[in-house]
Coordinates of C-alpha atoms in Angstrom, one line a residue:
Q15 CA 6.2 23.2 -19.3
H16 CA 4.0 22.4 -16.5
P17 CA 4.7 19.6 -14.4
D18 CA 2.0 17.4 -15.1
T19 CA 2.7 17.4 -18.7
L20 CA 6.4 16.6 -18.1
L21 CA 5.2 13.7 -16.2
S22 CA 2.9 12.8 -18.6
I23 CA 6.1 12.8 -21.2
A24 CA 8.2 10.0 -18.5
N25 CA 4.9 7.7 -18.4
F26 CA 4.5 8.2 -22.0
A27 CA 8.1 7.0 -22.6
F28 CA 8.0 4.4 -20.1
F29 CA 5.1 3.0 -22.0
L30 CA 7.1 2.8 -25.3
K31 CA 10.1 1.3 -23.6
Q32 CA 8.0 -1.5 -21.8
R33 CA 6.8 -2.2 -25.6
G34 CA 10.3 -2.5 -26.9
L35 CA 9.8 1.3 -28.4
Y36 CA 13.3 2.7 -27.8
D37 CA 13.7 5.0 -30.0
E38 CA 10.8 6.5 -29.8
A39 CA 10.9 6.5 -26.1
R40 CA 14.7 7.7 -25.6
P41 CA 13.5 11.7 -26.9
L42 CA 10.4 11.6 -24.4
Y43 CA 12.6 10.4 -21.8
E44 CA 15.4 13.5 -22.4
E45 CA 12.5 15.8 -23.0
A46 CA 10.8 14.9 -19.3
L47 CA 14.6 15.7 -17.8
N48 CA 15.2 18.7 -19.1
G49 CA 11.4 19.9 -18.7
H50 CA 11.8 19.0 -15.2
R51 CA 15.6 20.7 -14.8
E52 CA 14.6 24.0 -16.4
T53 CA 11.0 23.5 -14.4
L54 CA 11.6 22.4 -11.2
G55 CA 15.4 22.4 -10.6
N56 CA 17.9 19.7 -10.0
Q57 CA 17.0 18.5 -6.7
H58 CA 13.0 18.7 -6.8
P59 CA 11.8 14.9 -6.5
D60 CA 10.5 14.9 -9.8
T61 CA 13.8 15.7 -11.3
L62 CA 15.6 13.0 -9.7
L63 CA 13.0 10.6 -10.6
S64 CA 13.8 11.8 -14.2
M65 CA 17.1 10.7 -13.8
Y66 CA 17.0 8.0 -12.5
N67 CA 14.2 6.5 -14.9
F68 CA 16.5 7.8 -17.8
G69 CA 19.4 6.4 -16.0
V70 CA 18.3 3.2 -16.0
F71 CA 17.0 3.3 -19.7
H72 CA 20.7 3.9 -20.8
Y73 CA 21.6 0.7 -18.9
Q74 CA 19.0 -1.4 -20.5
R75 CA 20.1 0.0 -24.0
G76 CA 24.3 -0.9 -23.0
N77 CA 25.0 2.8 -22.8
T78 CA 26.4 2.4 -19.4
E79 CA 29.1 5.3 -19.4
L80 CA 26.0 7.8 -19.7
S81 CA 24.0 6.0 -17.6
R82 CA 26.6 6.0 -14.7
T83 CA 26.2 10.1 -14.8
L84 CA 22.5 10.1 -14.8
L85 CA 22.7 7.6 -11.6
E86 CA 25.3 9.3 -9.4
E87 CA 23.9 12.7 -9.9
A88 CA 20.1 10.8 -9.0
L89 CA 22.2 9.2 -6.0
A90 CA 23.4 12.1 -4.6
G91 CA 20.5 14.5 -4.9
R92 CA 18.2 11.7 -3.3
R93 CA 20.3 11.3 -0.5
L94 CA 20.2 14.7 0.1
V95 CA 16.1 15.4 -0.7
L96 CA 14.8 11.8 0.0
G97 CA 17.4 10.7 2.7
V98 CA 19.5 7.2 2.3
N99 CA 16.5 5.0 4.1
H100 CA 13.8 6.2 1.1
K101 CA 12.9 3.3 -1.1
G102 CA 13.3 5.4 -4.2
T103 CA 17.4 6.5 -2.9
Q104 CA 18.2 2.2 -2.3
N105 CA 16.3 1.7 -5.7
C106 CA 19.5 4.1 -7.5
I107 CA 21.9 2.4 -5.6
V108 CA 20.7 -1.0 -6.7
W109 CA 20.9 0.1 -10.3
L110 CA 24.3 1.9 -9.6
V111 CA 26.0 -0.7 -8.8
R112 CA 24.4 -3.0 -11.2
V113 CA 26.4 -0.2 -13.7
L114 CA 29.5 0.2 -11.9
R115 CA 29.5 -3.5 -11.8
R116 CA 29.5 -3.9 -15.7
L117 CA 32.1 -1.4 -15.9
S118 CA 34.5 -3.6 -13.9
E119 CA 34.3 -1.4 -11.3
G120 CA 34.1 -3.9 -8.9
D121 CA 35.8 -2.4 -5.3
A122 CA 33.2 1.0 -6.5
A123 CA 30.2 -1.5 -6.0
N124 CA 30.8 -3.5 -3.1
I125 CA 31.0 -0.2 -1.5
L126 CA 27.6 0.7 -2.3
Q127 CA 26.2 -2.9 -1.8
E128 CA 27.8 -3.3 1.6
E129 CA 26.3 0.6 2.3
L130 CA 22.7 -1.3 1.2
D131 CA 22.7 -4.1 2.9
G132 CA 23.3 -2.4 6.1
L133 CA 20.3 -0.5 6.1

């Protein structure tokens, strides 16, 4: 699939989510992420953005473990590709801290929060 088509799919998923149409949004987020992985590879910024968005979606829906998996993968990639000072990387840290706190993993959350505070 063409990257522009995948971006449109991801944007429509976000649109649906914002309107509370979660069941309709989920498969579109998944399609966008899988398409980005296949077309651009796991380390491309668009793929990392899809991981991040799908991770946030899962957090907001209460799927904390899946959110954690996606956000950890997105954060690792964003650190490597974009660097820790990039706003996208920092946003990923913010959401992962939320996930870890929800999972009662305060020590891990605090380490990330301290890293973020030091930037």
